[in-house]
Short mmCIF file of C-alpha atoms in Angstrom, two decimals:
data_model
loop_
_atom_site.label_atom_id
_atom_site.label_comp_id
_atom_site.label_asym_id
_atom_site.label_seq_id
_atom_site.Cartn_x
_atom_site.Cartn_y
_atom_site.Cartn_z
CA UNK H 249 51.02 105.12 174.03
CA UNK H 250 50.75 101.18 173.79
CA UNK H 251 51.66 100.04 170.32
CA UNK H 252 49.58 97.55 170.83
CA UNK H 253 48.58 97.29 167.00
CA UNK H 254 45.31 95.22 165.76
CA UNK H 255 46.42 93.48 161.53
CA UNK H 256 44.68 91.09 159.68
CA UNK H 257 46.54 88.76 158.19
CA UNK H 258 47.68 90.15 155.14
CA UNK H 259 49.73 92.89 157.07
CA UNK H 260 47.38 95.86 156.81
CA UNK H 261 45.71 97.68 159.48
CA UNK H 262 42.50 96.05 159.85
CA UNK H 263 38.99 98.50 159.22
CA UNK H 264 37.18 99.59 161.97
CA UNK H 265 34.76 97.00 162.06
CA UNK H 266 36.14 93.80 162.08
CA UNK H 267 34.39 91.18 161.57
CA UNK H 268 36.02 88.14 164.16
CA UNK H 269 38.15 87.97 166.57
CA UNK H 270 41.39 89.57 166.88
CA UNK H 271 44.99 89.01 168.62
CA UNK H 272 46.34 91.52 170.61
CA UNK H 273 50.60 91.62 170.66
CA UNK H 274 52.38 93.62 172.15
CA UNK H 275 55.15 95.32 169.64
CA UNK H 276 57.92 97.56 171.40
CA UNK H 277 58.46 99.13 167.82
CA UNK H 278 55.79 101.22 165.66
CA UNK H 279 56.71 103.16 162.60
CA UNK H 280 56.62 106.59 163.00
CA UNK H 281 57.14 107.38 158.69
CA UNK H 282 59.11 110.07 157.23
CA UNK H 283 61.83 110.02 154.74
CA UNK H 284 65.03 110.90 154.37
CA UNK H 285 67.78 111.81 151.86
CA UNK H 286 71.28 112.47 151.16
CA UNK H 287 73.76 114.09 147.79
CA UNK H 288 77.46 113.87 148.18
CA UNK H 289 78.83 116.84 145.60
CA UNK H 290 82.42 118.41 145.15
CA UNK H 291 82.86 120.48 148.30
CA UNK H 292 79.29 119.67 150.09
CA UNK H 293 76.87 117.41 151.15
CA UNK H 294 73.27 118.03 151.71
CA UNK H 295 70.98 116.07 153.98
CA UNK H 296 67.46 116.48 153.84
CA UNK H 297 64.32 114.71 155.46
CA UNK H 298 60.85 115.41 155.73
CA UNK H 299 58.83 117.09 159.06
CA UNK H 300 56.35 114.65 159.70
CA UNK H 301 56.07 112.44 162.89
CA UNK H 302 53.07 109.74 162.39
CA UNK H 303 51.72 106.81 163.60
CA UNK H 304 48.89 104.73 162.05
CA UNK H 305 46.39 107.15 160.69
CA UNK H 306 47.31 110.28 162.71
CA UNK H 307 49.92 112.51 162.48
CA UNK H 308 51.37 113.44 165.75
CA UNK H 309 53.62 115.97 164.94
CA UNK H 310 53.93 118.40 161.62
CA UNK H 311 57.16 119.78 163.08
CA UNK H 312 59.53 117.20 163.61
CA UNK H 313 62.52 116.90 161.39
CA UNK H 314 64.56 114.10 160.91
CA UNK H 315 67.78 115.59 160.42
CA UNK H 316 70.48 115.89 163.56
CA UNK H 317 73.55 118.07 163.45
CA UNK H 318 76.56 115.74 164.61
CA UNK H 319 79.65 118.19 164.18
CA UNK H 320 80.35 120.96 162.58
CA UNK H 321 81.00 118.87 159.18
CA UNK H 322 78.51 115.66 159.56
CA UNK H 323 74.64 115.57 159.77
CA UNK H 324 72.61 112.16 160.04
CA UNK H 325 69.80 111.52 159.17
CA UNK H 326 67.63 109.17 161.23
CA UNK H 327 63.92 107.66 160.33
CA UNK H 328 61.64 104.64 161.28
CA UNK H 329 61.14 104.58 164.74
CA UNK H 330 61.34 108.15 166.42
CA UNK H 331 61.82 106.26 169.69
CA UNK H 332 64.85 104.40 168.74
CA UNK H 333 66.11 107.77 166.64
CA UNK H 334 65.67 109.71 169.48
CA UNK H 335 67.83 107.15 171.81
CA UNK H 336 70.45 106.26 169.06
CA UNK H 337 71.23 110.78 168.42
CA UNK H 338 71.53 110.59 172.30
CA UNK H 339 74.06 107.78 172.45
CA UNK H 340 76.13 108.94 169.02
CA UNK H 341 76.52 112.26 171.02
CA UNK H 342 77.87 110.93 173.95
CA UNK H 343 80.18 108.85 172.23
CA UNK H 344 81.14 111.88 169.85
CA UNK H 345 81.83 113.31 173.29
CA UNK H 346 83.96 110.53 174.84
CA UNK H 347 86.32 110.85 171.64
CA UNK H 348 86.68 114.22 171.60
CA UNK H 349 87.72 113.63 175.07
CA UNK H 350 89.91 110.96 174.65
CA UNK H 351 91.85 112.20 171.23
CA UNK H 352 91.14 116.10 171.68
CA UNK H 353 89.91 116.13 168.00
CA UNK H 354 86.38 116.12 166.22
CA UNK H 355 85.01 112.54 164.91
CA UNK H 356 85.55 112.68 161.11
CA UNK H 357 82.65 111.40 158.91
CA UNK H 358 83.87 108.07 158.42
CA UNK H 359 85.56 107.26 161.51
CA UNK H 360 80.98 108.21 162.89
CA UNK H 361 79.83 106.03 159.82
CA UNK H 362 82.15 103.11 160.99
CA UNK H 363 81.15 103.87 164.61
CA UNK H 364 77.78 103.90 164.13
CA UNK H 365 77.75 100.22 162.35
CA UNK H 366 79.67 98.80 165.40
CA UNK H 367 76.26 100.65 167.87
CA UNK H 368 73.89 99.08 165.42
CA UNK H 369 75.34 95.40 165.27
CA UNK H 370 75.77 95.53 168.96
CA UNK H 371 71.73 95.46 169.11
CA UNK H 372 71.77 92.74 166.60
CA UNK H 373 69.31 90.74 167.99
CA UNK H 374 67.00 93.79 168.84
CA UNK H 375 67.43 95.97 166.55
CA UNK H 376 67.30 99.91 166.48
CA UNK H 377 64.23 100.10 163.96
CA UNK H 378 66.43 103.09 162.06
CA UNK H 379 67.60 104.07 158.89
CA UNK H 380 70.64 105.69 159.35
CA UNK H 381 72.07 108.12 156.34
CA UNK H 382 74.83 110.14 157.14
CA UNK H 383 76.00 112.90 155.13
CA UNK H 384 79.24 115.34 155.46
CA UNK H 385 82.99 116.03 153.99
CA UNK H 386 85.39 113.81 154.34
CA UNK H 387 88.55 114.75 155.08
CA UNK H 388 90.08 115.98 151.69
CA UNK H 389 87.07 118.36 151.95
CA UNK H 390 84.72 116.08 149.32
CA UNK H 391 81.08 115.39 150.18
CA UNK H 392 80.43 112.09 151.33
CA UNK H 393 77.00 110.18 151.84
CA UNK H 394 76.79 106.88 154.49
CA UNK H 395 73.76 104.80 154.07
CA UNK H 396 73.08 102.15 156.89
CA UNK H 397 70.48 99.13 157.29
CA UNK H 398 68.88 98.84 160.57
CA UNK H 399 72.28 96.20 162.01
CA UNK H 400 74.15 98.18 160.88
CA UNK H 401 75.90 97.13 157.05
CA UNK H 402 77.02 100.37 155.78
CA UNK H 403 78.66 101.69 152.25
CA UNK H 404 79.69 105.29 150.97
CA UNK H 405 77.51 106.73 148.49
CA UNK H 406 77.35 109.91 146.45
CA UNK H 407 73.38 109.89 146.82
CA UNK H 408 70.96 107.53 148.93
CA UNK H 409 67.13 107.58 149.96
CA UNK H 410 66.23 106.28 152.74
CA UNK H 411 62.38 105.65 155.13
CA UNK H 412 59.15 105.48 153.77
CA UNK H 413 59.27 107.13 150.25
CA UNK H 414 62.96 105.99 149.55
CA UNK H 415 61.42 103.38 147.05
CA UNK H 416 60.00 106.32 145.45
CA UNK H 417 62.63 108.98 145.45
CA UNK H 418 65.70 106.43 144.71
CA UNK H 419 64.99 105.36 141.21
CA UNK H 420 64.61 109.51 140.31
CA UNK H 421 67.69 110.16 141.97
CA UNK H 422 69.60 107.14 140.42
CA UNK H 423 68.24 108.88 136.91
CA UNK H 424 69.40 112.26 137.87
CA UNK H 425 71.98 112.47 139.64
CA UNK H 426 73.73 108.75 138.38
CA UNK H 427 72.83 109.27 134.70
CA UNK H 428 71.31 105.67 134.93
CA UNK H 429 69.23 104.65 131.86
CA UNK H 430 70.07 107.12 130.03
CA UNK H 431 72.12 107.15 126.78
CA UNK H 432 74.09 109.54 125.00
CA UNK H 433 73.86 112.26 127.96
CA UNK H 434 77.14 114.27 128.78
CA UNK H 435 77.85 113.49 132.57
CA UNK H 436 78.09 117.25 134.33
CA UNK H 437 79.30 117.35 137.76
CA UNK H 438 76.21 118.21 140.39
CA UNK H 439 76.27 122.00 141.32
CA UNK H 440 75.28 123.18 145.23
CA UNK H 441 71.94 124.99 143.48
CA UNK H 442 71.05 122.18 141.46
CA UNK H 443 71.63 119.88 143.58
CA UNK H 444 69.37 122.00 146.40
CA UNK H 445 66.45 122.41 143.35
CA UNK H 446 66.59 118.80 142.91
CA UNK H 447 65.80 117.87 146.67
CA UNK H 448 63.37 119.60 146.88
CA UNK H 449 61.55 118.88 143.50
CA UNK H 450 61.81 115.32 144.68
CA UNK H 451 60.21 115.44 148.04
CA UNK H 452 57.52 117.33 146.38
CA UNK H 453 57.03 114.47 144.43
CA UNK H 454 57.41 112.20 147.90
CA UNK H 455 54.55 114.42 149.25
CA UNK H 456 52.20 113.44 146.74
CA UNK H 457 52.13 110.04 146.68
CA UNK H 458 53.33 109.09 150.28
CA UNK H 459 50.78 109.65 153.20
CA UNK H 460 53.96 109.56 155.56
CA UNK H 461 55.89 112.17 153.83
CA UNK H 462 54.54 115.78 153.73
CA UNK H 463 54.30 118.98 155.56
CA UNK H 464 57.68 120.66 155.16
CA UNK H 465 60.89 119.56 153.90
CA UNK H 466 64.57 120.55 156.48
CA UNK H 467 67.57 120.77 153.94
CA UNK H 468 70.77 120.66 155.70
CA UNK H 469 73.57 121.91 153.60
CA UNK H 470 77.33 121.09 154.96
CA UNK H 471 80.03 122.96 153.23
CA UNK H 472 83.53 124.35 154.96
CA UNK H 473 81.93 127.41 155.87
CA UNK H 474 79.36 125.34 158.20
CA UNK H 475 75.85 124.22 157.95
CA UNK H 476 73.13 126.04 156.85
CA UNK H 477 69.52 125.08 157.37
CA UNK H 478 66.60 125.91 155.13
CA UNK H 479 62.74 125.15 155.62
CA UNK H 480 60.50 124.47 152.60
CA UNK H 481 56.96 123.88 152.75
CA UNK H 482 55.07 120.59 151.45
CA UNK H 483 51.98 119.29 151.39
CA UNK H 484 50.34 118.82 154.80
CA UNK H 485 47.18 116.38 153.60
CA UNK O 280 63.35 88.83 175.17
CA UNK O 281 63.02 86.35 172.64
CA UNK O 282 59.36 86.40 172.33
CA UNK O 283 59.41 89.86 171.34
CA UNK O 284 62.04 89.30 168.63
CA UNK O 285 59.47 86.56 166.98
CA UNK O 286 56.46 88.73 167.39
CA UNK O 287 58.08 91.41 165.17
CA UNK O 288 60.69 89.85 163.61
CA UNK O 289 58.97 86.95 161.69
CA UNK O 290 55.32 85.80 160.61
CA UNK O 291 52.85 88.29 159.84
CA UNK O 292 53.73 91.48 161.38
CA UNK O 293 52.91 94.61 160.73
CA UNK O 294 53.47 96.13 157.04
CA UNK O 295 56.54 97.60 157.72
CA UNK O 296 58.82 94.80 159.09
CA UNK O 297 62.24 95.81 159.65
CA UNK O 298 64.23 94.52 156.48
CA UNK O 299 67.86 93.50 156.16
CA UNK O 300 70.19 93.77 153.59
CA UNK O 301 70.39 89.82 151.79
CA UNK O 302 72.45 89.47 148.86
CA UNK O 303 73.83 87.37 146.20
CA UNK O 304 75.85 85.44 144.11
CA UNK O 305 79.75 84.75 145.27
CA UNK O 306 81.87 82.56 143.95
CA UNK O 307 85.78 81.46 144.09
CA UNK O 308 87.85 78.93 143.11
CA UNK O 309 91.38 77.53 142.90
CA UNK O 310 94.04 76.65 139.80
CA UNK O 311 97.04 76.94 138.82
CA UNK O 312 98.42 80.28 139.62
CA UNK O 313 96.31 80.93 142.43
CA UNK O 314 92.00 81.49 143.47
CA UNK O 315 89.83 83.38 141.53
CA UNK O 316 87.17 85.50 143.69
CA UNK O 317 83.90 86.91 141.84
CA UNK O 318 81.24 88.54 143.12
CA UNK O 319 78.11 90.76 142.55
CA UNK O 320 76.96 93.46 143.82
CA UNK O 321 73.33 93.70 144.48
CA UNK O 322 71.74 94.01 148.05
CA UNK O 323 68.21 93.47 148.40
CA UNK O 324 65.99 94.13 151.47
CA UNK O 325 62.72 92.52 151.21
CA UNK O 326 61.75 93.25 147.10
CA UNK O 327 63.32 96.44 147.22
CA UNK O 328 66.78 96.35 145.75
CA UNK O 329 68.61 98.51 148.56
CA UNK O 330 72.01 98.77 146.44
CA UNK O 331 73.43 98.18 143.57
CA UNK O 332 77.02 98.93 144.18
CA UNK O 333 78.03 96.96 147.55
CA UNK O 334 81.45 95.75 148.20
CA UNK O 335 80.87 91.88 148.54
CA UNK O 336 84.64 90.95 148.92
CA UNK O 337 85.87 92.14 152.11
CA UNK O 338 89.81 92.76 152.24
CA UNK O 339 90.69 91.08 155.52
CA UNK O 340 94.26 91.57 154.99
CA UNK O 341 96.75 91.88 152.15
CA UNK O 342 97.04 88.33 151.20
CA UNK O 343 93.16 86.81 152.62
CA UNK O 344 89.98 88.22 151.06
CA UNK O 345 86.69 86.76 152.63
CA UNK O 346 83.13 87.22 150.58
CA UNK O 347 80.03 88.20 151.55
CA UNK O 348 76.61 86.51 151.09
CA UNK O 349 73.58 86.46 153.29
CA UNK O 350 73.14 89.23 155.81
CA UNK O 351 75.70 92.01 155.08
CA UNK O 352 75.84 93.81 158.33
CA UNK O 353 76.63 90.15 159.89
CA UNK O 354 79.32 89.53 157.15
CA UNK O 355 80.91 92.79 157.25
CA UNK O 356 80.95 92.73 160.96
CA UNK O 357 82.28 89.24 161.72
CA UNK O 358 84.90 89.28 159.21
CA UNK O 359 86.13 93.37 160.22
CA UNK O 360 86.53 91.27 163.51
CA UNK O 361 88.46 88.18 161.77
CA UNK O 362 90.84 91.36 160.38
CA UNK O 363 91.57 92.14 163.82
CA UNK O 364 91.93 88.58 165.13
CA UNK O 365 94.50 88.03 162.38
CA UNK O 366 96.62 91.13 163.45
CA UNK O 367 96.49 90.18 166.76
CA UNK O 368 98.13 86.67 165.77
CA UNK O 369 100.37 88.16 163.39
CA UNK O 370 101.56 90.47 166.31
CA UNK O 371 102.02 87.38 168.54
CA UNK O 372 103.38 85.11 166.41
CA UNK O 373 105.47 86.87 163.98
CA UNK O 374 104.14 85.98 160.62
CA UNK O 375 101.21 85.51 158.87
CA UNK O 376 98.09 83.43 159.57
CA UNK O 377 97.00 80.88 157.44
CA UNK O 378 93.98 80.21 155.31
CA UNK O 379 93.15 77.22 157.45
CA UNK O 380 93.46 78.91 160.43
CA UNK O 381 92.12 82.50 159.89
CA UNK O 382 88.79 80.31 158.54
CA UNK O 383 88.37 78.36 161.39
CA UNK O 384 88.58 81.26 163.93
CA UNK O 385 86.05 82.61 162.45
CA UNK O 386 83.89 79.81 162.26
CA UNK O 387 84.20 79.47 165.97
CA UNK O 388 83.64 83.19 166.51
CA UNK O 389 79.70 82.83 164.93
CA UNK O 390 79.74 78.69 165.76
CA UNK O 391 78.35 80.48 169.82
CA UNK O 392 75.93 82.33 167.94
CA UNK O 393 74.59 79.37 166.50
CA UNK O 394 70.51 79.26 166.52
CA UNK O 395 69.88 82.92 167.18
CA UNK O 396 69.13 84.23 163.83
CA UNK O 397 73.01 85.15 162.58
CA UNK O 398 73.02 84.68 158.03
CA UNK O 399 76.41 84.80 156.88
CA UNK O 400 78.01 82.25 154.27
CA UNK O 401 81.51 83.37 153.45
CA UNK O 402 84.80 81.78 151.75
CA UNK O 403 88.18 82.79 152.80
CA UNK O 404 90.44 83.04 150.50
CA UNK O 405 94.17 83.70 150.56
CA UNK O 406 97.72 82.15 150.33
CA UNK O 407 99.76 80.89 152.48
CA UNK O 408 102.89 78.39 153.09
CA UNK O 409 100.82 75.74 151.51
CA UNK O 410 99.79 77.34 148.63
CA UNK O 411 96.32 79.09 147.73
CA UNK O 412 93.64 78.31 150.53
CA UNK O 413 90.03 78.25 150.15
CA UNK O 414 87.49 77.47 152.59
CA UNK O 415 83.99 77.62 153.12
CA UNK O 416 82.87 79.17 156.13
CA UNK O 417 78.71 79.79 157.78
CA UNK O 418 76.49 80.35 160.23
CA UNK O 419 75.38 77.45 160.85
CA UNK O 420 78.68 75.88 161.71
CA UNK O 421 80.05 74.84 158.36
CA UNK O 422 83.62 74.95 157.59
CA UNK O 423 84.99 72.93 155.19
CA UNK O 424 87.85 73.31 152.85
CA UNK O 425 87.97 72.67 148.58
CA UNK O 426 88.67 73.67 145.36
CA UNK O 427 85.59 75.50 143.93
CA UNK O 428 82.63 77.10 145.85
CA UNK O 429 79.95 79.42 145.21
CA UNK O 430 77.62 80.63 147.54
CA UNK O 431 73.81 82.72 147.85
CA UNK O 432 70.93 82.75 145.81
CA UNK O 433 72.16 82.61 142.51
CA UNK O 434 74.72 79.95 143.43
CA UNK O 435 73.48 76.89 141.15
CA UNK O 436 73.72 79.10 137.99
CA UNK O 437 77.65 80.37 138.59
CA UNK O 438 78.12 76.57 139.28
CA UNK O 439 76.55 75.48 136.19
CA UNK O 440 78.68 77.69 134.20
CA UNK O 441 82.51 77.36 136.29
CA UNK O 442 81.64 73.37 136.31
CA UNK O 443 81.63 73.74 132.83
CA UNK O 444 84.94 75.67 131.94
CA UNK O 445 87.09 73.86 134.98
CA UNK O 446 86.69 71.09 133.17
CA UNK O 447 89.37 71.90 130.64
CA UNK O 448 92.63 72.00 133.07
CA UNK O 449 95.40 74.38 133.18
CA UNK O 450 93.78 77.64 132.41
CA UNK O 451 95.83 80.91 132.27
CA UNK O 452 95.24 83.54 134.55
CA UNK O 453 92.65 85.67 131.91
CA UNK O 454 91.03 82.41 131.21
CA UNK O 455 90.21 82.01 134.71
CA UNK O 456 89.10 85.41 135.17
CA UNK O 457 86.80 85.41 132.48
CA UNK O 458 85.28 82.58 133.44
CA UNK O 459 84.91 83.69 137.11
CA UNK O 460 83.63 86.56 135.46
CA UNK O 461 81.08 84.98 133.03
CA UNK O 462 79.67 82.59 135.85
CA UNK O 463 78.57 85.70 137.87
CA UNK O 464 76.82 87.61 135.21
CA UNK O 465 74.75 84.42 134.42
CA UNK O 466 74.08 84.36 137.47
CA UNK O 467 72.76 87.66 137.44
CA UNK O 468 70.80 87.40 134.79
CA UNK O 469 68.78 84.49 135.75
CA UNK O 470 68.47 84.90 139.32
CA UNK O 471 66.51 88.57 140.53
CA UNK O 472 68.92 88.80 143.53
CA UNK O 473 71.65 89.14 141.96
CA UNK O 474 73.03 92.00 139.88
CA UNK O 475 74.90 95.32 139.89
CA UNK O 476 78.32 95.04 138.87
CA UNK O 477 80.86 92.04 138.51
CA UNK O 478 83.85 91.95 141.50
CA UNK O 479 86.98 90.35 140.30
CA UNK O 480 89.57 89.61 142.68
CA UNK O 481 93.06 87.36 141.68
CA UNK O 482 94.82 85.46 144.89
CA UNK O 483 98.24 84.72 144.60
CA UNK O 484 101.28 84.57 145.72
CA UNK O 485 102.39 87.86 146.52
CA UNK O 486 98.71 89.00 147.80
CA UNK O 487 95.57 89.64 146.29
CA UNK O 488 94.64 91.86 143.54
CA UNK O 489 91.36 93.49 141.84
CA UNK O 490 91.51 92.42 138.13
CA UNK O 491 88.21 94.39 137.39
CA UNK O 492 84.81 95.30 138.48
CA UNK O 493 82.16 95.54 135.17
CA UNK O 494 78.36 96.32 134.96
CA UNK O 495 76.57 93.66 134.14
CA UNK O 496 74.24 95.58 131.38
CA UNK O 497 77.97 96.31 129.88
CA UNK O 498 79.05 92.72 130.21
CA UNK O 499 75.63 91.65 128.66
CA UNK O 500 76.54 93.79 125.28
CA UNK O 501 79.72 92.24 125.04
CA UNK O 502 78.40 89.09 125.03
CA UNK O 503 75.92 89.54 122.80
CA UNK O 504 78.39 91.20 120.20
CA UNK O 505 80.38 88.42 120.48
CA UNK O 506 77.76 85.71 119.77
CA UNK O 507 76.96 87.26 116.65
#
C-alpha cells in the first residue's frame, strides 16, 4: 500500500473533509505503532512487546508481535516501521549466521548489541525507522537490556521502553523498578515473578491510553534454561 | 535519494518523525597537572528525555578520552572508529599517537561528510610528549586547539561558571575537579537538555582516570547545605 499520507500542517492526519487543497508526498516510511519493553534481573531478562500491527486509523494485524528470538540467550525487540523490522531481523540473522560460521560459536549479547549499532549507522543517511531493544544474559550469566536509537547510539540498561507508549511506560518503570523519586524505600533486588507481574500491569496500563498499543501482550523470558514465551490478553479497542 | 531524506526527515512531516538522540553539556579544560573532562548525562530525542544515564566521555584509548555532544550515534561511531585508527598507528609506528594528531584524523574522517546532515562536536583530550592536549573537534570542519572548551546546549552556562574559577591560577587537582564539576551541574540546572548525572574524568600523565560520576539532584543538596 502507498504511504502516500495526506497532514495538515500541524502534523496530524487531516479530517476527512478538508477544506483546501492538499500535497501529496510520497514517504517510503509509515509507522506501524506498537511498543516494546525490556528488564535486565539477576539470572534473566525479559522482553516483552505488544501484538498490534497498525497504520493510520486501522489496525492491520491483532497478531503480530514484536519480539524476535536471536539465539538461544538474546531476544530483540524491534518497533516503528514493520517494514524496516522485518528487513533489519532478516539481515541480523544472516549475519548471526556468517559468525557462527566464521568463529564456530554463538554471538553473545553484546558482541549483537555492538553489531547491530555498526548495521544501523551504516544507513545513516536513511535510516531504519526502528527501535531496537535487545534483551538477554551476558556472559557471566546476568540479564542485560540494549536500548538503540534509530542510527544506531546504543547503552546497557537494566530496564528500557521503547515505540509508541515508551513515554508512558518509562517514567513507571523508572519508579519501580529504579526506585526513582522515592525516599526512604529499601532497594530489593527484582524477582523473575515480580518482575513478569510488573510487565504486564504496565502494558495494561499502555493499552488504555495508547490507541497503538493493545490486543495482547508476548513476554519473552530468557533464563539458562532457555526462553519461554507467554501470551496475555489486552485490550483490543 | 536526497529528496526523500528532506521529505521525512525535516519540515512538517508526519507526527511521528524519526527522532535522534541530541545531548548536552561537555566541558574540559587544561592546568597544571593535567585536563579536566566533565560531562552530563542526559539524551534527549525530540522533548522526550530518552536517557538519563549515557556515557558522554568515550575512552578512545588509555591516555585520550574524546566527549560526546550532538548526535550520539554519530559521536559514538566516529570516535569507536578514531580508537581503531589510533591502534592501527600505534601498530605502525611503535608508540603512541598524539593529541594533535589523533584530533585531526578525525576531523578529516567527518570533514568528507561535510553538508549531509552528520552533528557531532567533540574535544579530544589526552597527553602526550608535549604535555596535556586538548582540541576541539566538529562536523562542520572545526578543529582547533586551546586551553578551555565546552560544548552543546548548555555550553554558555559551564563557561560562565569555569571562566570564573580559572581565573585564580594554579589550582590543585580537587580544586579543578570541583569546579569542572560545579560548571556542569549549573549547567544542568538552567538549561532543560542537560541533566542526569555529573562525568568526571582527570588527564594526566600516566593516562586518564574517572574521579567521580554524581547525580545532579545529590549535587544540588550539597550545595544547598553548604550555602546555608
Amino acid at each position: 500500500m502507498f504511504a502516500t499520507q495526506v497532514y495538515g500542517d500541524n502534523g496530524k492526519m487531516k479530517e476527512y473533509h478538508y477544506t483546501g487543497p492538499v500535497e501529496h508526498r510520497f514517504s517510503p516510511y509509515s509507522f506501524n505503532g506498537g511498543t516494546v519493553l525490556a528488564v535486565a534481573g539477576e539470572d534473566f531478562a525479559i522482553v516483552a512487546s505488544d501484538t498490534r500491527l497498525s497504520e493510520g486509523y486501522s489496525i492491520h494485524s491483532r497478531d503480530s508481535p514484536k519480539c524476535y528470538k536471536l539465539t538461544d540467550t538474546t531476544v530483540i525487540g524491534c518497533s516503528g516501521f514493520h517494514g524496516d523490522c522485518l528487513t533489519l531481523t532478516k539481515i541480523i540473522d544472516a549475519r548471526l549466521k556468517m559468525y557462527k560460521h566464521s568463529n564456530n560459536k554463538c554471538m553473545t549479547s553484546g558482541a549483537i548489541a555492538a553489531m547491530l549499532s555498526t548495521i544501523l549507522y551504516g544507513r545513516r543517511f536513511f535510516p531504519y525507522y526502528v527501535y531496537n531493544i535487545i534483551g538477554g544474559l551476558d556472559e557471566e550469566g546476568k540479564g542485560a537490556v540494549y536500548s538503540f536509537d534509530p542510527v544506531g547510539s546504543y547503552q546497557r540498561d537494566t530496564y528500557k521502553a521503547g515505540g509508541s507508549a515508551s513515554a508512558m511506560l518509562q517514567p513507571l518503570l523508572d519508579n519501580q523498578i529504579g526506585f526513582k523519586n522515592m525516599e526512604g524505600v529499601q532497594h530489593l533486588p527484582l524477582s523473575q515473578e515480580k518482575a513478569v507481574q510488573l510487565v504486564k500491569d504496565v502494558f495494561i496500563s499502555a493499552a488504555e491510553r495508547d490507541v497503538y498499543t493493545g490486543d495482547a501482550l508476548r513476554i519473552c523470558i530468557v533464563t539458562k534454561d532457555g526462553i519461554k514465551e507467554e501470551t496475555v490478553p489486552l485490550r483490543k479497542d | 535519494m536526497n529528496s526523500i531524506l528532506t521529505a521525512c526527515s525535516d519540515g512538517d512531516g508526519p507526527e511521528r518523525k524519526i527522532q535522534f538522540l541530541h545531548g548536552t553539556t561537555t566541558l574540559a579544560f587544561k592546568f597544571q597537572h593535567g585536563v579536566i573532562v566533565a560531562v552530563d548525562s542526559r539524551a534527549t530525542a525530540g522533548a522526550y528525555i530518552a536517557s538519563q544515564t549515557v556515557k558522554k566521555v568515550i575512552e578512545i584509548n588509555p591516555y585520550l578520552l574524546g566527549t560526546m555532544a550532538g548526535g550520539a550515534a554519530d559521536c559514538s561511531f566516529w570516535e569507536r572508529l578514531l580508537a581503531r585508527q589510533c591502534r592501527v598507528y600505534e601498530l605502525r609506528n611503535k608508540e603512541r599517537i598524539s593529541v594533535a594528531a589523533a584530533s585531526k584524523l578525525l576531523a578529516n574522517m567527518v570533514y568528507q561528510y561535510k553538508g549531509m546532515g552528520l552533528s557531532m562536536g567533540t574535544m579530544v583530550c589526552g597527553w602526550d610528549k608535549t604535555g596535556p592536549g586538548l582540541y576541539y573537534v566538529d562536523s562542520e570542519g572545526n578543529r582547533v586547539c586551546g586551553d578551555l572548551f565546552a560544548v552543546g546546549s548548555g555550553s554558555m552556562y559551564a563557561y560562565g561558571i569555569v571562566d570564573s574559577g580559572l581565573k585564580q591560577k594554579d589550582l590543585t587537582v580537587e580544586e579543578a575537579c570541583d569546579l569542572g564539576c560545579r560548571a556542569i551541574y549549573q549547567a544542568t540546572y538552567r538549561d532543560a537538555y542537560s541533566g542526569g548525572q555529573v562525568n568526571l574524568y582527570h588527564v594526566h600523565s600516566e593516562g586518564w582516570n574517572r574521579v567521580s560520576q554524581s547525580d545532579v539532584l545529590m549535587l544540588h543538596q550539597q550545595y544547598q547545605a553548604e550555602k546555608a
